[in-house]
Short mmCIF file of C-alpha atoms in Angstrom, two decimals:
data_model
loop_
_atom_site.label_atom_id
_atom_site.label_comp_id
_atom_site.label_asym_id
_atom_site.label_seq_id
_atom_site.Cartn_x
_atom_site.Cartn_y
_atom_site.Cartn_z
CA MET A 1 -63.61 141.09 -12.14
CA ASP A 2 -61.08 143.14 -11.01
CA HIS A 3 -61.70 146.95 -12.05
CA SER A 4 -58.60 148.51 -10.19
CA GLU A 5 -56.82 149.54 -13.80
CA GLU A 6 -59.62 150.86 -14.89
CA ASP A 7 -60.84 153.38 -12.06
CA ALA A 8 -58.31 155.80 -12.85
CA ASN A 9 -60.97 156.67 -15.88
CA PHE A 10 -63.70 157.40 -13.53
CA PHE A 11 -64.67 160.84 -11.90
CA ALA A 12 -66.02 158.70 -9.14
CA LYS A 13 -67.81 154.96 -7.75
CA LEU A 14 -70.70 155.20 -5.29
CA ARG A 15 -70.20 151.84 -3.35
CA PHE A 16 -73.77 151.08 -2.03
CA LYS A 17 -74.12 149.69 1.44
CA GLY A 18 -76.74 147.98 3.21
CA ASP A 19 -79.32 145.21 3.86
CA VAL A 20 -81.50 146.54 0.63
CA PHE A 21 -78.19 146.60 -1.69
CA GLU A 22 -77.58 142.88 -0.47
CA GLY A 23 -79.90 141.71 -3.63
CA GLU A 24 -78.45 141.00 -7.33
CA TYR A 25 -79.32 144.44 -8.33
CA ILE A 26 -78.69 148.14 -7.02
CA PRO A 27 -82.17 149.40 -6.00
CA VAL A 28 -83.28 152.29 -8.58
CA ALA A 29 -85.25 153.56 -5.86
CA ALA A 30 -81.50 154.74 -4.76
CA LEU A 31 -80.28 155.99 -8.09
CA PRO A 32 -81.32 159.58 -7.35
CA SER A 33 -78.84 159.92 -5.11
CA VAL A 34 -76.45 159.67 -7.88
CA THR A 35 -78.16 162.48 -9.30
CA ALA A 36 -77.77 164.43 -7.13
CA TYR A 37 -74.34 163.59 -6.21
CA GLN A 38 -73.22 165.18 -9.82
CA LYS A 39 -75.96 168.47 -8.65
CA THR A 40 -74.10 168.60 -5.39
CA LEU A 41 -70.84 168.81 -6.68
CA THR A 42 -72.33 171.43 -9.51
CA GLU A 43 -73.19 173.04 -6.84
CA MET A 44 -70.08 173.68 -4.83
CA ALA A 45 -68.47 174.42 -7.72
CA ILE A 46 -70.45 177.06 -8.57
CA ALA A 47 -69.72 178.63 -4.58
CA ILE A 48 -66.21 178.09 -5.64
CA TRP A 49 -65.90 179.92 -8.59
CA ARG A 50 -69.00 182.90 -6.81
CA GLU A 51 -65.57 183.07 -3.88
CA ASP A 52 -62.51 183.73 -6.81
CA ASN A 53 -64.71 186.19 -8.67
CA PRO A 54 -66.98 188.02 -5.97
CA ASP A 55 -67.35 190.80 -7.79
CA ARG A 56 -69.49 189.13 -11.34
CA VAL A 57 -72.66 187.92 -11.16
CA ASN A 58 -73.53 185.76 -13.82
CA LEU A 59 -71.85 182.39 -13.89
CA PRO A 60 -69.25 181.73 -17.22
CA LYS A 61 -71.89 180.66 -20.14
CA ASN A 62 -71.95 176.69 -19.64
CA PHE A 63 -70.74 175.98 -16.31
CA ARG A 64 -73.32 173.61 -15.09
CA ASN A 65 -73.21 172.25 -18.57
CA SER A 66 -69.81 171.48 -18.89
CA PHE A 67 -69.67 169.13 -15.52
CA SER A 68 -71.86 166.03 -16.12
CA LEU A 69 -71.33 162.38 -15.18
CA GLY A 70 -72.33 159.21 -16.32
CA LEU A 71 -73.29 155.52 -14.76
CA GLU A 72 -71.23 152.90 -16.13
CA GLY A 73 -70.57 149.59 -14.31
CA ILE A 74 -74.29 148.69 -12.91
CA GLY A 75 -74.72 144.76 -13.40
CA GLN A 76 -76.27 141.79 -11.57
CA GLY A 77 -73.83 140.71 -8.29
CA SER A 78 -72.89 144.50 -8.13
CA LYS A 79 -73.20 147.08 -5.62
CA VAL A 80 -70.94 150.09 -7.33
CA ALA A 81 -71.77 152.91 -9.74
CA ARG A 82 -69.42 153.86 -11.50
CA LEU A 83 -68.89 157.68 -12.83
CA PRO A 84 -67.08 158.51 -15.66
CA ARG A 85 -66.57 162.41 -16.65
CA ILE A 86 -68.84 163.09 -19.76
CA TYR A 87 -67.80 165.13 -22.18
CA GLU A 88 -69.68 167.19 -25.50
CA ASP A 89 -68.00 166.71 -28.59
CA GLY A 90 -64.77 168.95 -28.12
CA GLN A 91 -65.64 170.13 -24.80
CA ALA A 92 -62.41 168.74 -23.50
CA VAL A 93 -59.80 169.56 -26.33
CA PHE A 94 -61.22 172.85 -26.85
CA GLY A 95 -63.38 174.19 -24.04
CA ASP A 96 -64.22 174.32 -20.77
CA ILE A 97 -60.59 173.45 -19.71
CA GLU A 98 -60.44 176.34 -17.19
CA PHE A 99 -63.28 174.35 -14.97
CA GLU A 100 -61.54 171.45 -15.24
CA ASP A 101 -60.26 171.56 -11.64
CA ILE A 102 -62.83 173.97 -10.30
CA PHE A 103 -64.37 170.25 -10.01
CA LEU A 104 -61.80 168.52 -8.67
CA GLU A 105 -61.94 171.06 -6.26
CA ALA A 106 -65.28 170.76 -5.34
CA GLN A 107 -65.08 167.11 -4.58
CA GLU A 108 -62.23 167.68 -2.63
CA ARG A 109 -63.97 170.56 -0.51
CA LEU A 110 -67.12 167.71 -0.04
CA ALA A 111 -64.44 164.52 1.04
CA LYS A 112 -63.18 167.11 3.29
CA ILE A 113 -66.03 168.32 5.05
CA VAL A 114 -67.98 165.22 5.21
CA SER A 115 -64.64 163.27 6.50
CA ALA A 116 -64.90 165.68 9.41
CA ALA A 117 -68.39 165.06 10.27
CA ASN A 118 -67.81 161.64 10.37
CA HIS A 119 -65.18 161.75 13.12
CA ASN A 120 -66.55 164.88 14.88
CA SER A 121 -64.18 166.88 13.78
CA PRO A 122 -64.73 170.66 13.07
CA PHE A 123 -65.76 171.50 10.36
CA GLU A 124 -66.48 173.84 7.21
CA PRO A 125 -70.16 174.33 6.53
CA LEU A 126 -71.51 174.31 3.08
CA PRO A 127 -72.15 177.13 1.49
CA SER A 128 -76.18 177.69 1.35
CA ASN A 129 -76.68 177.31 -2.92
CA VAL A 130 -75.61 173.47 -2.05
CA LEU A 131 -77.60 172.20 1.10
CA HIS A 132 -81.06 171.22 -1.06
CA SER A 133 -78.85 168.94 -3.73
CA PHE A 134 -76.53 167.40 -0.85
CA GLU A 135 -79.53 166.46 1.54
CA ALA A 136 -81.38 165.03 -1.53
CA MET A 137 -78.33 162.56 -1.44
CA ARG A 138 -79.88 161.23 1.55
CA ARG A 139 -83.29 160.84 1.22
CA PRO A 140 -83.61 157.40 -1.20
CA LEU A 141 -81.73 155.84 1.31
CA LYS A 142 -83.00 153.95 4.94
CA ALA A 143 -81.48 154.59 8.65
CA SER A 144 -78.99 151.89 8.01
CA ASP A 145 -78.08 152.28 4.35
CA SER A 146 -74.55 153.95 3.15
CA ILE A 147 -72.73 155.03 0.40
CA GLU A 148 -68.95 155.37 0.53
CA VAL A 149 -67.51 158.04 -2.25
CA ILE A 150 -64.11 156.43 -3.54
CA PRO A 151 -62.88 160.04 -5.80
CA THR A 152 -60.64 159.01 -8.05
CA SER A 153 -60.02 161.52 -11.58
CA GLU A 154 -57.02 161.10 -14.46
CA GLY A 155 -55.63 158.13 -12.53
CA LYS A 156 -54.63 160.45 -9.07
CA LYS A 157 -56.30 159.67 -6.15
CA ARG A 158 -57.87 162.68 -4.94
CA PRO A 159 -59.31 162.88 -1.44
CA GLU A 160 -59.59 159.85 0.85
CA ASN A 161 -62.64 157.87 0.32
CA PHE A 162 -66.04 159.03 2.76
CA LEU A 163 -69.03 157.78 3.93
CA LEU A 164 -72.83 159.70 3.30
CA SER A 165 -75.16 157.87 5.01
CA ARG A 166 -78.67 159.82 6.99
CA SER A 167 -77.09 160.18 9.66
CA SER A 168 -74.46 162.36 8.62
CA VAL A 169 -75.29 164.37 5.61
CA ALA A 170 -77.88 165.29 8.03
CA LYS A 171 -75.58 166.48 10.55
CA VAL A 172 -73.81 168.43 7.72
CA VAL A 173 -76.62 170.01 6.54
CA SER A 174 -77.49 171.28 10.03
CA PHE A 175 -75.11 172.92 10.83
CA SER A 176 -74.27 174.58 8.08
CA SER A 177 -77.88 175.51 8.07
CA GLU A 178 -77.77 177.21 11.68
CA ARG A 179 -77.52 181.03 11.77
CA ARG A 180 -76.95 183.27 14.71
CA LEU A 181 -76.70 187.02 15.34
CA GLN A 182 -73.03 188.46 16.38
CA ASP A 183 -72.00 192.36 16.42
CA ILE A 184 -69.10 192.27 14.35
CA SER A 185 -65.88 194.84 14.73
CA GLY A 186 -62.79 194.64 11.89
CA LEU A 187 -60.28 195.64 9.51
CA GLY A 188 -61.62 195.81 5.52
CA PHE A 189 -60.96 195.89 2.10
CA ILE A 190 -63.56 198.47 0.12
CA SER A 191 -63.76 196.00 -3.07
CA GLY A 192 -67.04 197.79 -4.72
CA LYS A 193 -69.09 200.57 -4.98
CA ASN A 194 -72.49 201.45 -5.82
CA ASP A 195 -73.91 205.20 -6.64
CA ASN A 196 -77.90 203.95 -6.54
CA PRO A 197 -77.73 203.00 -3.61
CA PRO A 198 -75.25 204.48 -2.29
CA GLN A 199 -73.05 201.90 -0.39
CA VAL A 200 -69.32 199.87 -0.68
CA LYS A 201 -68.53 196.80 -0.64
CA ILE A 202 -66.34 195.64 2.16
CA LEU A 203 -64.13 192.48 1.75
CA ALA A 204 -63.03 191.07 5.19
CA ASP A 205 -61.86 188.16 6.98
CA CYS A 206 -65.80 187.66 7.83
CA GLY A 207 -67.00 187.75 4.50
CA GLN A 208 -67.87 190.19 1.72
CA PHE A 209 -70.92 192.86 2.16
CA HIS A 210 -72.48 195.82 1.53
CA TYR A 211 -72.56 198.86 3.60
CA GLN A 212 -74.93 201.93 2.49
CA MET A 213 -74.21 205.10 3.16
CA GLU A 214 -74.89 208.79 2.30
CA PHE A 215 -74.63 209.27 -1.61
CA ARG A 216 -72.51 212.73 -0.25
CA GLU A 217 -70.43 210.56 1.70
CA LEU A 218 -69.36 208.34 -0.76
CA ARG A 219 -69.06 211.08 -3.38
CA ASP A 220 -66.74 212.95 -1.62
CA ALA A 221 -64.94 210.59 0.95
CA VAL A 222 -61.64 209.17 -1.28
CA ASP A 223 -60.93 207.17 1.40
CA PHE A 224 -63.51 204.91 -0.21
CA GLU A 225 -61.57 204.53 -2.89
CA LEU A 226 -61.25 200.34 -4.28
CA GLY A 227 -58.87 198.65 -2.07
CA ARG A 228 -58.60 200.94 0.46
CA VAL A 229 -58.75 199.70 4.26
CA VAL A 230 -61.58 200.74 6.19
CA GLN A 231 -62.46 200.30 9.87
CA PHE A 232 -66.07 199.26 10.15
CA SER A 233 -68.83 197.26 13.26
CA ILE A 234 -71.88 195.84 12.02
CA ARG A 235 -74.45 193.55 13.79
CA ALA A 236 -75.32 190.33 11.00
CA GLU A 237 -76.58 187.52 10.96
CA THR A 238 -73.62 184.66 10.56
CA ASP A 239 -73.02 180.85 9.60
CA ASN A 240 -71.12 178.43 11.97
CA ALA A 241 -67.93 179.97 10.26
CA ASN A 242 -68.90 183.35 11.35
CA ARG A 243 -69.02 184.14 8.28
CA VAL A 244 -71.92 187.23 7.46
CA THR A 245 -74.57 186.21 5.81
CA GLN A 246 -76.78 189.06 6.40
CA VAL A 247 -76.20 192.19 7.61
CA ILE A 248 -78.62 192.96 9.72
CA ASP A 249 -77.19 197.16 11.52
CA ARG A 250 -74.75 199.15 10.29
CA VAL A 251 -72.92 201.03 13.15
CA GLY A 252 -69.89 202.54 11.50
CA VAL A 253 -67.45 202.70 8.77
CA SER A 254 -64.13 204.51 9.01
CA PRO A 255 -60.86 205.09 7.07
CA VAL A 256 -57.83 203.33 8.78
CA VAL A 257 -55.50 206.00 10.60
CA GLN A 258 -51.88 205.56 9.63
CA THR A 259 -49.74 203.78 12.74
CA LYS A 260 -45.57 203.66 13.24
CA LEU A 261 -45.73 200.74 11.14
CA SER A 262 -47.84 201.37 8.40
CA GLU A 263 -45.71 204.87 7.64
CA LYS A 264 -42.34 203.63 8.17
CA LEU A 265 -43.79 200.27 5.31
CA HIS A 266 -44.80 203.35 3.22
CA VAL A 267 -41.74 205.09 3.63
CA ARG A 268 -39.47 201.23 3.03
CA LEU A 269 -42.04 200.62 -0.22
CA LEU A 270 -41.53 204.11 -1.85
CA THR A 271 -38.14 203.48 -0.88
CA LEU A 272 -37.72 200.16 -3.18
CA GLU A 273 -39.47 201.17 -5.98
CA ALA A 274 -37.05 204.50 -6.28
CA SER A 275 -34.19 201.45 -5.67
CA VAL A 276 -35.16 198.44 -7.28
CA ASP A 277 -33.43 197.48 -11.19
CA ASP A 278 -34.72 198.35 -14.29
CA ASP A 279 -35.08 194.57 -15.58
CA PHE A 280 -37.54 194.02 -11.48
CA GLN A 281 -39.48 197.67 -11.46
CA PHE A 282 -42.94 197.19 -9.91
CA GLY A 283 -45.82 197.55 -12.38
CA LYS A 284 -48.76 199.56 -11.13
CA GLU A 285 -50.89 196.91 -8.91
CA VAL A 286 -48.49 195.49 -7.03
CA SER A 287 -47.55 198.95 -6.05
CA LEU A 288 -51.25 199.83 -5.05
CA ARG A 289 -51.86 195.81 -3.90
CA ALA A 290 -48.87 196.32 -2.00
CA ARG A 291 -49.59 200.21 -0.08
CA ASP A 292 -53.03 199.00 0.67
CA LEU A 293 -52.02 196.22 2.54
CA ILE A 294 -49.24 197.83 4.66
CA ASP A 295 -52.48 199.91 6.24
CA TYR A 296 -53.50 196.15 6.88
CA LEU A 297 -51.21 195.01 8.55
CA GLY A 298 -49.61 198.11 9.96
CA ARG A 299 -52.84 197.80 12.04
CA LEU A 300 -53.04 194.36 13.01
CA LYS A 301 -48.76 193.04 13.79
CA SER A 302 -46.22 194.42 15.75
CA ALA A 303 -43.03 193.95 13.42
CA VAL A 304 -42.90 193.64 9.69
CA SER A 305 -40.52 193.77 7.12
CA LEU A 306 -41.29 194.15 3.14
CA PHE A 307 -38.47 193.11 0.66
CA ALA A 308 -38.25 192.97 -3.14
CA THR A 309 -38.35 189.99 -5.14
CA GLU A 310 -36.64 188.96 -8.41
CA GLU A 311 -39.96 188.44 -9.81
CA SER A 312 -41.31 191.97 -9.74
CA GLY A 313 -43.00 191.67 -6.48
CA VAL A 314 -42.95 192.12 -2.90
CA ILE A 315 -43.02 190.37 0.56
CA PHE A 316 -43.70 190.55 3.16
CA GLU A 317 -42.16 188.95 6.35
CA TRP A 318 -43.05 188.68 10.10
CA LYS A 319 -42.82 186.63 12.81
CA GLU A 320 -45.56 185.38 15.73
CA ASP A 321 -47.11 182.65 17.82
CA SER A 322 -43.85 180.46 16.91
CA CYS A 323 -44.76 180.76 12.85
CA ALA A 324 -42.40 182.65 10.40
CA ILE A 325 -45.04 183.46 8.23
CA SER A 326 -44.43 185.58 4.34
CA LEU A 327 -47.18 187.03 2.35
CA GLU A 328 -45.62 187.97 -0.95
CA VAL A 329 -47.64 189.93 -3.40
CA MET A 330 -47.55 189.95 -7.55
CA LYS A 331 -48.85 190.90 -10.10
CA ASP A 332 -51.37 188.41 -10.82
CA GLN A 333 -51.67 186.30 -7.25
CA TYR A 334 -51.02 186.95 -3.75
CA LEU A 335 -48.81 184.06 -2.37
CA TYR A 336 -49.16 183.44 1.41
CA GLY A 337 -46.85 180.78 3.09
CA VAL A 338 -46.51 179.93 7.24
CA SER A 339 -43.76 178.26 8.64
CA ASP A 340 -43.85 176.80 11.99
CA LEU A 341 -40.51 176.96 13.93
CA SER A 342 -41.71 174.45 17.10
CA ASN A 343 -41.46 171.30 14.25
CA SER A 344 -40.40 172.58 10.68
CA GLU A 345 -43.94 171.62 9.06
CA PHE A 346 -44.51 174.53 5.27
CA ARG A 347 -47.67 175.76 4.10
CA GLU A 348 -48.40 177.85 1.40
CA LYS A 349 -50.80 178.22 -0.89
CA SER A 350 -51.13 180.71 -3.91
CA TYR A 351 -54.74 183.18 -4.26
CA LYS A 352 -55.53 185.36 -7.44
CA ILE A 353 -57.40 187.67 -5.27
CA MET A 354 -57.35 189.23 -2.97
CA LYS A 355 -60.10 187.07 -0.59
CA PRO A 356 -61.72 186.42 2.84
CA ILE A 357 -59.66 182.85 3.43
CA LEU A 358 -56.99 184.81 2.76
CA LEU A 359 -57.04 186.99 5.95
CA ARG A 360 -58.45 185.04 7.49
CA SER A 361 -55.39 182.79 7.27
CA VAL A 362 -53.60 186.16 7.68
CA LEU A 363 -54.99 186.04 11.10
CA ARG A 364 -54.56 182.59 11.91
CA PRO A 365 -51.39 181.22 10.30
CA ARG A 366 -51.22 178.23 13.11
CA SER A 367 -55.10 177.31 11.88
CA PHE A 368 -53.54 177.80 8.25
CA VAL A 369 -50.07 175.94 8.54
CA ARG A 370 -52.03 173.18 10.23
CA ASP A 371 -54.98 173.18 7.67
CA GLU A 372 -57.11 173.43 10.07
CA VAL A 373 -61.02 174.78 10.16
CA PHE A 374 -60.98 177.96 11.08
#
């Protein structure tokens, strides 16, 4: 039977390959891989949600239960497990709409990682909370077996098909589990503060981490208010993407010193705030975000221009490494864009909040425009 017209109704299909699947039926012993796939996507979605909500501890209500896959279409002679999305009564209409895209993104991210590993290309490590369920996918498989994952959803083809085998899963898990010690110095934003214990949370291109301080120093220093830019030095455990997994030693933290460029941009921002049309007045949030970015970019770049936008925001523009770069600051998002001047390739991406991946993109615009792992 040709299922091509029905495929759009499935979140994904798993095609089992190997000698053990040459019989009339898929062995029951292989079905735990299906359960593990659902758990892997759920854990990946949780990791993505935590990236987007670094200051929240608890997941939204019913987050885990909002994603459930069924099992359909395994009949005699079939080697394909079709996995439709299951919704509770009313869920698809009234609830959990905000979670819909995050599970698609989880599948896309997993596909990108596994495909790169299969082609011996650089890939991003899996988040640590995903490793257990992902590794469980290979346990029912023998060395010659594999599962081809065919992602589909709502009639739109999502990522390219990707192949899971014992060796590919082991490769991704091994790489993602590796840790190393590094001395790291850089710039970051104060993204949180605690009095007990006294510490600040620093958001940088290497991740987000806590930095313990003396209570009096934290209480009296206006330079450690939320959003302010600091210079830090730490010794940390990192993964293979150089993201901090644990701070081992705190070497130093201090507010950044103004540069000629940052002083010039601060004056420019004040001029824009005073001269923009009444219809395009900046909100307080836009102004604060722009001021913090001025301190960040002023330390990193040699020349940056600043303009007002008709959307009541501001946009930073600069050039480096044969790329034209823009970072637009709006009330509810950042919009980062890079144009490769050597081949007219262009890529842009919006971010609801300041995130480590955005800062890494600012530091490595050429890798961003090429959508490379960095």
